[in-house]
PDB file of C-alpha atoms in Angstrom:
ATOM      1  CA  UNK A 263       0.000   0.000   0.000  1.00 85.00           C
ATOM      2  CA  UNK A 264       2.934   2.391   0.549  1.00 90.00           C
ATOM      3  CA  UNK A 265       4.615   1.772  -2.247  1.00 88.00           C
ATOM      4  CA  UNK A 266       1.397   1.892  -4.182  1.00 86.00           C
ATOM      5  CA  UNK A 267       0.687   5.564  -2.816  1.00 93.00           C
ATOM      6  CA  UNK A 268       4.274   6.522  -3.068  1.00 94.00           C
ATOM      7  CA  UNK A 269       3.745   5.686  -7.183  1.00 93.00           C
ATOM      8  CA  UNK A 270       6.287   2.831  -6.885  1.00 90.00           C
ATOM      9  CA  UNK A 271       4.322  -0.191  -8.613  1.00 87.00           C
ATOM     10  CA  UNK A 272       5.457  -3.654  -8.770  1.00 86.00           C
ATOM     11  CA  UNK A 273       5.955  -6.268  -9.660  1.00 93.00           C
ATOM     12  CA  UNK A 274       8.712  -6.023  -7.513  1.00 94.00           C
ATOM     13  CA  UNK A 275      12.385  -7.671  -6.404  1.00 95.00           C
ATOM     14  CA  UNK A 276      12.655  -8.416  -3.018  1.00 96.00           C
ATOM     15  CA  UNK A 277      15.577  -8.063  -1.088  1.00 94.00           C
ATOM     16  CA  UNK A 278      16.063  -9.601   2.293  1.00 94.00           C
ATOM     17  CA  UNK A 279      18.579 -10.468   5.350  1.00 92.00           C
ATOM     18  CA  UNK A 280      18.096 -13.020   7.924  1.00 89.00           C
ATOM     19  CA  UNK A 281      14.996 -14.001   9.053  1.00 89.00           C
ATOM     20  CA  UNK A 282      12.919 -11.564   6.501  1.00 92.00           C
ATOM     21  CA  UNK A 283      13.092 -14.101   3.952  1.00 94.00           C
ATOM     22  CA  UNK A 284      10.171 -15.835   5.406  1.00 94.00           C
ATOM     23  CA  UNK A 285       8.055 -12.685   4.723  1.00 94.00           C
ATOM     24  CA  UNK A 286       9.555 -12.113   0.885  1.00 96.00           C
ATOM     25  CA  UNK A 287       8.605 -15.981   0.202  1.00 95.00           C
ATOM     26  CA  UNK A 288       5.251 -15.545   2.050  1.00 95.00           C
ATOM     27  CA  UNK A 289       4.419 -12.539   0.049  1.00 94.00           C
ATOM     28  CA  UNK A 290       5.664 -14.414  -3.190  1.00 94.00           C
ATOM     29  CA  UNK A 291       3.460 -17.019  -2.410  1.00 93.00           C
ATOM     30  CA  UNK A 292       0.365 -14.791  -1.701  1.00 94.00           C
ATOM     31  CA  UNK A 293       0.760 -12.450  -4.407  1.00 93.00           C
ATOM     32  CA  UNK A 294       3.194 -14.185  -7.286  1.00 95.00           C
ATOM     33  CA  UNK A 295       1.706 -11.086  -9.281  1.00 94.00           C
ATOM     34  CA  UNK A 296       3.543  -8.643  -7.369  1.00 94.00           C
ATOM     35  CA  UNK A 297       6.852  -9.961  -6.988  1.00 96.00           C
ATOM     36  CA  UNK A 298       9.796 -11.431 -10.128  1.00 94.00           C
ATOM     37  CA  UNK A 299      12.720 -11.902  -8.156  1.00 97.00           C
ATOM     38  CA  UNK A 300      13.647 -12.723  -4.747  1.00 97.00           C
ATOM     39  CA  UNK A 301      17.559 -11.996  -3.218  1.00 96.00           C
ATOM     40  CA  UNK A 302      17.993 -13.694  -0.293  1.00 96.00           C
ATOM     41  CA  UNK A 303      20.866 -12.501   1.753  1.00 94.00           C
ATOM     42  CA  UNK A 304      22.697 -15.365   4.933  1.00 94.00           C
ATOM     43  CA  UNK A 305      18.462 -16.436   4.865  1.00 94.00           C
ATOM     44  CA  UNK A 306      16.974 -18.344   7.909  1.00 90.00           C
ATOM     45  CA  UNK A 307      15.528 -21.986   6.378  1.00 92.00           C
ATOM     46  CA  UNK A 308      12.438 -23.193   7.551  1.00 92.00           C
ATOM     47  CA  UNK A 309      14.049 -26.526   7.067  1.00 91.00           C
ATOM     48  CA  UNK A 310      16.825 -25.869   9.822  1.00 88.00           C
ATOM     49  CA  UNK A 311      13.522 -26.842  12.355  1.00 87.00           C
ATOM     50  CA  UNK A 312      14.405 -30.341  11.119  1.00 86.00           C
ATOM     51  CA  UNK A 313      17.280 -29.432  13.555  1.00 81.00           C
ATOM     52  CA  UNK A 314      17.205 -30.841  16.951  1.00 79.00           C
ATOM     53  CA  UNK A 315      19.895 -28.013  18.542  1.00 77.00           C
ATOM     54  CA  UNK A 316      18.397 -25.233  16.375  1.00 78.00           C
ATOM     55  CA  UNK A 317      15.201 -26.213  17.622  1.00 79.00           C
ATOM     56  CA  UNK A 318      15.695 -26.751  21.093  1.00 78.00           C
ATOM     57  CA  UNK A 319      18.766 -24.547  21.741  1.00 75.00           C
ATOM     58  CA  UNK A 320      19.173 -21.885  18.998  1.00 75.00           C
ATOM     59  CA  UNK A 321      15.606 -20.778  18.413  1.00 76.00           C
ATOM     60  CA  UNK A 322      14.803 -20.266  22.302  1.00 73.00           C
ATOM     61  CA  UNK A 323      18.450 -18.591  22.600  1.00 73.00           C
ATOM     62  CA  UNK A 324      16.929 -15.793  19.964  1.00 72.00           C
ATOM     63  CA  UNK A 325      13.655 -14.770  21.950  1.00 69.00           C
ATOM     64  CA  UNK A 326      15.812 -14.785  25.522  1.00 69.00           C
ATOM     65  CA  UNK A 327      18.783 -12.437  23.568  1.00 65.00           C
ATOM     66  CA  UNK A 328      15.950  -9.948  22.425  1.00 64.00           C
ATOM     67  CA  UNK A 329      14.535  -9.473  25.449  1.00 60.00           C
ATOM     68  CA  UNK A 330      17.922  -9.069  27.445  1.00 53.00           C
ATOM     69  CA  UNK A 331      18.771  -6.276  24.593  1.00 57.00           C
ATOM     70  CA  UNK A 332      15.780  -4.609  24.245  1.00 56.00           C
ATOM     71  CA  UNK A 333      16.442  -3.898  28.455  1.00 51.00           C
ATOM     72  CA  UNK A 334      19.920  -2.905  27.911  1.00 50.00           C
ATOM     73  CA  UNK A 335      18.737  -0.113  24.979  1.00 53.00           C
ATOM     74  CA  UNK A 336      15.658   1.068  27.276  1.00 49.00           C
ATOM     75  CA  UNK A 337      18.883   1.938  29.500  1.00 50.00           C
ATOM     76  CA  UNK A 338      19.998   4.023  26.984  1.00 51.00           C
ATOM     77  CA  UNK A 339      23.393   2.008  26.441  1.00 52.00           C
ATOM     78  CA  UNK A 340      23.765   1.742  23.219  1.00 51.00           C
ATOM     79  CA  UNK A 341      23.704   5.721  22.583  1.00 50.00           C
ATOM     80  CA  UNK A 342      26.139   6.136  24.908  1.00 50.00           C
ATOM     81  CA  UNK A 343      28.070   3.594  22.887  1.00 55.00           C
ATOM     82  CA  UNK A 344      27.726   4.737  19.628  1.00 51.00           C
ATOM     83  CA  UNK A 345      29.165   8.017  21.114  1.00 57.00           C
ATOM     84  CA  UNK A 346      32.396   5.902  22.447  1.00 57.00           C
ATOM     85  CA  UNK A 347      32.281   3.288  19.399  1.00 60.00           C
ATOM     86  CA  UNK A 348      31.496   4.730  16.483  1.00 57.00           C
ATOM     87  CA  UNK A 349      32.772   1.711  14.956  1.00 59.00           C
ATOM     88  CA  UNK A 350      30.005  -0.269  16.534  1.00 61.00           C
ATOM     89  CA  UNK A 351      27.018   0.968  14.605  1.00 61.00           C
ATOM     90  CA  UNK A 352      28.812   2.061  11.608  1.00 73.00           C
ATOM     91  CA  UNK A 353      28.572   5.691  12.312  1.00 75.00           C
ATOM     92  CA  UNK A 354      32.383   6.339  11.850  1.00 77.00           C
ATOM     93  CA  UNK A 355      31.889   5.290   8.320  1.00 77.00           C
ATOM     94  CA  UNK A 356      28.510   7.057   7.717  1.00 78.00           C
ATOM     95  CA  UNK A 357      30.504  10.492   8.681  1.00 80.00           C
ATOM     96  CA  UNK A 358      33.760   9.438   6.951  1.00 81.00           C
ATOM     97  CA  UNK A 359      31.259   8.466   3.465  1.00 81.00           C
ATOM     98  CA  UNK A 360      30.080  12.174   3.405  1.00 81.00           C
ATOM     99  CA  UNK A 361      27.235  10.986   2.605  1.00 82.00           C
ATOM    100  CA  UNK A 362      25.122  11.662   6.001  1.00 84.00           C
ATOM    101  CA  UNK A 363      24.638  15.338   7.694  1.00 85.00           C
ATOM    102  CA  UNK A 364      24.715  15.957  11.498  1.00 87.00           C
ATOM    103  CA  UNK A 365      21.130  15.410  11.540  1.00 87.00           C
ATOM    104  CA  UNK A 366      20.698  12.359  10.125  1.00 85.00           C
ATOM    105  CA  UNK A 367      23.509  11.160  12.209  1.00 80.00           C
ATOM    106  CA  UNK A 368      21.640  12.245  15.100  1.00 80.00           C
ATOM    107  CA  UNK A 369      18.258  10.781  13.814  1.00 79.00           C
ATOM    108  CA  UNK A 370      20.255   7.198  13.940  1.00 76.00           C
ATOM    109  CA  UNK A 371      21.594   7.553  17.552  1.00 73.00           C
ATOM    110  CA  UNK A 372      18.462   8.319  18.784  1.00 70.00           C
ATOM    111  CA  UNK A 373      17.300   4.737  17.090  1.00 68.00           C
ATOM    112  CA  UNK A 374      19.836   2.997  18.784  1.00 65.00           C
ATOM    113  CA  UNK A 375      19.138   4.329  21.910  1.00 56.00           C
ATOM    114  CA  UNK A 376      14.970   4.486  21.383  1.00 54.00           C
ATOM    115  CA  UNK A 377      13.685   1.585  19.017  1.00 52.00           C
ATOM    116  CA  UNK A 378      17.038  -0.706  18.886  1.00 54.00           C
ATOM    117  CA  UNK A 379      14.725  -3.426  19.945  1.00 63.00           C
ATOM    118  CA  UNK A 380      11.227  -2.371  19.563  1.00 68.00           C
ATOM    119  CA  UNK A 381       7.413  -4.023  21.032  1.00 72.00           C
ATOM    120  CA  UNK A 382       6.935  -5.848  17.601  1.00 77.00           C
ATOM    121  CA  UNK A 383      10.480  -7.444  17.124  1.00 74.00           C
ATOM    122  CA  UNK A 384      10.070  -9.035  20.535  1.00 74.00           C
ATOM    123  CA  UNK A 385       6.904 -10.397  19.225  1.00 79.00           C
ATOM    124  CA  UNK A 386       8.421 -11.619  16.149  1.00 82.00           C
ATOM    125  CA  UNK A 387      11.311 -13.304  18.016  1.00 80.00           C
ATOM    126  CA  UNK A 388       7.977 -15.057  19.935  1.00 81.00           C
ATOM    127  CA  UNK A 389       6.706 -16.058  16.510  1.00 86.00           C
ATOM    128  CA  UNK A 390       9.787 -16.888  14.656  1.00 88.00           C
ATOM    129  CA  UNK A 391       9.218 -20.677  15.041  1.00 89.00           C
ATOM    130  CA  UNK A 392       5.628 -20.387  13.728  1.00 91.00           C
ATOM    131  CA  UNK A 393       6.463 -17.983  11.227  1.00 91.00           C
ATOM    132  CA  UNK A 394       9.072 -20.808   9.690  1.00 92.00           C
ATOM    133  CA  UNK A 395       6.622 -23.995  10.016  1.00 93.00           C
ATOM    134  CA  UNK A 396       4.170 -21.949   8.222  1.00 93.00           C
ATOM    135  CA  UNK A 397       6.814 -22.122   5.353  1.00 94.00           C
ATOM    136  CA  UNK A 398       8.446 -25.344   6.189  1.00 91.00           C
ATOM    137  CA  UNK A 399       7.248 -26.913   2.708  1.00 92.00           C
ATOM    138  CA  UNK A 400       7.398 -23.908   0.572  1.00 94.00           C
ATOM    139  CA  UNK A 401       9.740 -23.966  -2.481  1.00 96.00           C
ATOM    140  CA  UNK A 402      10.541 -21.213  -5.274  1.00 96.00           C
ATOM    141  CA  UNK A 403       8.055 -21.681  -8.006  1.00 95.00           C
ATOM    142  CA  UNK A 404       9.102 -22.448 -11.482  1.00 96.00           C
ATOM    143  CA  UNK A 405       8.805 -18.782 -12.699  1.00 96.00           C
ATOM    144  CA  UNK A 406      10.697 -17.008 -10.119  1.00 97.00           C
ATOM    145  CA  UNK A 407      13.792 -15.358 -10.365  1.00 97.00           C
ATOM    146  CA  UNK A 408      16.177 -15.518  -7.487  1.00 98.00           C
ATOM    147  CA  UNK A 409      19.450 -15.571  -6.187  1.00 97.00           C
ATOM    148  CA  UNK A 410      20.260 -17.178  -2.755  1.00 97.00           C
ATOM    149  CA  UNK A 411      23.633 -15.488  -1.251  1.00 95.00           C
ATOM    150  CA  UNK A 412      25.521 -17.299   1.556  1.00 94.00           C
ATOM    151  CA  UNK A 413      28.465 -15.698   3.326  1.00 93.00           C
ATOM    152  CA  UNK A 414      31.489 -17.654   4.212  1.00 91.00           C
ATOM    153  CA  UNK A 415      30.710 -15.776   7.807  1.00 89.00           C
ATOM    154  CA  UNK A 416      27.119 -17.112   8.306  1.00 88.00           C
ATOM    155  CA  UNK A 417      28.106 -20.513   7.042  1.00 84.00           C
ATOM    156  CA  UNK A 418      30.639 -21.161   9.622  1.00 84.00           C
ATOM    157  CA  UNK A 419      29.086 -19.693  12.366  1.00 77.00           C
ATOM    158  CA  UNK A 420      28.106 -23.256  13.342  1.00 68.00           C
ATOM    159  CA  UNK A 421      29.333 -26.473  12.327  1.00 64.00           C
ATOM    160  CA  UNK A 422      26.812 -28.244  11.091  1.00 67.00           C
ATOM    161  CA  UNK A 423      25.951 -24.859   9.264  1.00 68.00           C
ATOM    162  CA  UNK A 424      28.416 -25.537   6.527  1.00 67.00           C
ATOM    163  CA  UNK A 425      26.559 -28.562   5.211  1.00 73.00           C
ATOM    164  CA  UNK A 426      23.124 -27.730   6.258  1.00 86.00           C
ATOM    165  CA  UNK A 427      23.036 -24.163   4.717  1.00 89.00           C
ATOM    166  CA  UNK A 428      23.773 -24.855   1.493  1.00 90.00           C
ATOM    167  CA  UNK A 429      21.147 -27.753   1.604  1.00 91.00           C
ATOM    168  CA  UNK A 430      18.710 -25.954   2.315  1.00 93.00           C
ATOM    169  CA  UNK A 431      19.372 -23.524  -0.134  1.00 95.00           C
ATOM    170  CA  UNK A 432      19.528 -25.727  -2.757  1.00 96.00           C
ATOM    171  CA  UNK A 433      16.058 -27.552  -1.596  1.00 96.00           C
ATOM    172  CA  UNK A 434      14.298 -24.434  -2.311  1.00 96.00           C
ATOM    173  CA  UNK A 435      14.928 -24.350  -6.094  1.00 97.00           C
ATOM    174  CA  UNK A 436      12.717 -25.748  -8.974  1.00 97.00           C
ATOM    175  CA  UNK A 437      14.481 -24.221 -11.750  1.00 98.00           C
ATOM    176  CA  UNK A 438      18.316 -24.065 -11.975  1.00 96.00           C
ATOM    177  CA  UNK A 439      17.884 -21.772 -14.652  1.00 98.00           C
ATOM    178  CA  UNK A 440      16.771 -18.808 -13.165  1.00 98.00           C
ATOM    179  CA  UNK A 441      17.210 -19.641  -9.450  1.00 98.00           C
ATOM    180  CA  UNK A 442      20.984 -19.316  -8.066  1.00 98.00           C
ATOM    181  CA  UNK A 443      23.155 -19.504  -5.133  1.00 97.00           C
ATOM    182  CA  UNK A 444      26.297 -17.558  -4.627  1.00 95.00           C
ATOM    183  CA  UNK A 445      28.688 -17.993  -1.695  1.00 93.00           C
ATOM    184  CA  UNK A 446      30.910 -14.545  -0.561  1.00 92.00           C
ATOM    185  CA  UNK A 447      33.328 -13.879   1.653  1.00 92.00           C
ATOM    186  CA  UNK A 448      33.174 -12.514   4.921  1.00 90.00           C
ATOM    187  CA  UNK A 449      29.702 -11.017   5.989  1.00 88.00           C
ATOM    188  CA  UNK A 450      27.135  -8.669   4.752  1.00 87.00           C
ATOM    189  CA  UNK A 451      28.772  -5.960   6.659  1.00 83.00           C
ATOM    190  CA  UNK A 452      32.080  -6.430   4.920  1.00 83.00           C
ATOM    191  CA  UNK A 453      30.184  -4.847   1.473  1.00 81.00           C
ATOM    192  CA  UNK A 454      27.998  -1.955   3.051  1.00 74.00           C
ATOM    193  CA  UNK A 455      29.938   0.651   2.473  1.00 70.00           C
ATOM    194  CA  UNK A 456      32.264  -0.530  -1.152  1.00 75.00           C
ATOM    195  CA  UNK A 457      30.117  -0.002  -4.582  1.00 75.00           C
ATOM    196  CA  UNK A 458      32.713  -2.385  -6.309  1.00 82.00           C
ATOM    197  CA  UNK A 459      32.327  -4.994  -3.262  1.00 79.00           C
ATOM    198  CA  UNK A 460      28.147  -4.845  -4.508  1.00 77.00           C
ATOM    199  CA  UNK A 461      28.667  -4.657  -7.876  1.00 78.00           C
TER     200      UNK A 461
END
């Protein structure tokens, strides 16, 4: 709808990190009209529930980590942070890009130190296990353009990661034609700020 009133019609490309994958390949699959190309970025799998340790340790580790760190930015430690670490949030290179004015700079560390964890990501941390059983047999359709990336980072993280991720990638895809997986180095963070790096 806000695209729609801001004159920006689809069908669109959807590009997500993490755990927003579910929604892109929800949406996909409720409106395949709107959308002709996913990019998934270091995705969570709604297969990794097949996972006994995801399941029982990883998933409930997620909800308890929110909570603690939507108390410690209530707080109002992470502002103070960002003013010690600029490094930490990225704000050394947002001033050093030229890119950002005092204001917006300001706009950002009052995020971090007012909605770093808001009401409604606590609730999706609640829901993240129903949120990927509701998915847990999807699969790209046929007609769907996409492109899976993996970081060496997020594949390692865990060991049984660096089988399992690129399984599950690979069990999403109907059509090898159009629907790819790439493996990077390092982690998303590693390309945010270098245009070649993207490119």
């Amino acid at each position: 709808e806000a695209l729609t009133n801001a004159s920006l019609n689809g069908p669109y490309i959807l590009l997500t990190f993490s755990n927003s994958n579910l929604y892109a390949d929800f949406y996909s699959k409720q409106y395949p009209e709107e959308v002709n190309g996913i990019i998934t970025i270091d995705a969570l799998y709604p297969e990794a529930l097949t996972n006994e340790e995801f399941k029982d340790k990883y998933l409930p580790n997620v909800v308890t980590n929110v909570r603690f760190f939507s108390f410690i930015a209530f707080s109002g430690f992470f502002r103070w942070q960002s003013f010690i670490d600029a490094g930490k949030y990225d704000i050394d290179k947002m001033i050093s890009s030229g890119k950002y004015g005092d204001e917006e700079i300001k706009l950002y560390r009052n995020r971090i130190a007012n909605r770093y964890l808001t009401k409604e990501m606590r609730m999706e941390a609640a829901k993240l296990q129903d949120n990927m059983n509701e998915l847990k047999d999807y699969k790209f359709p046929g007609y769907l353009t996409t492109l899976q990336i993996i970081t060496t980072n997020y594949r390692d993280e865990y060991i049984e990661r660096q089988e399992n991720v690129a399984r599950f990638a690979k069990n999403l895809i109907t059509n090898d034609k159009i629907q790819k997986i790439r493996t990077i180095d390092g982690s998303p963070e590693d390309y945010l700020y270098d245009k070649e790096k993207i490119r």
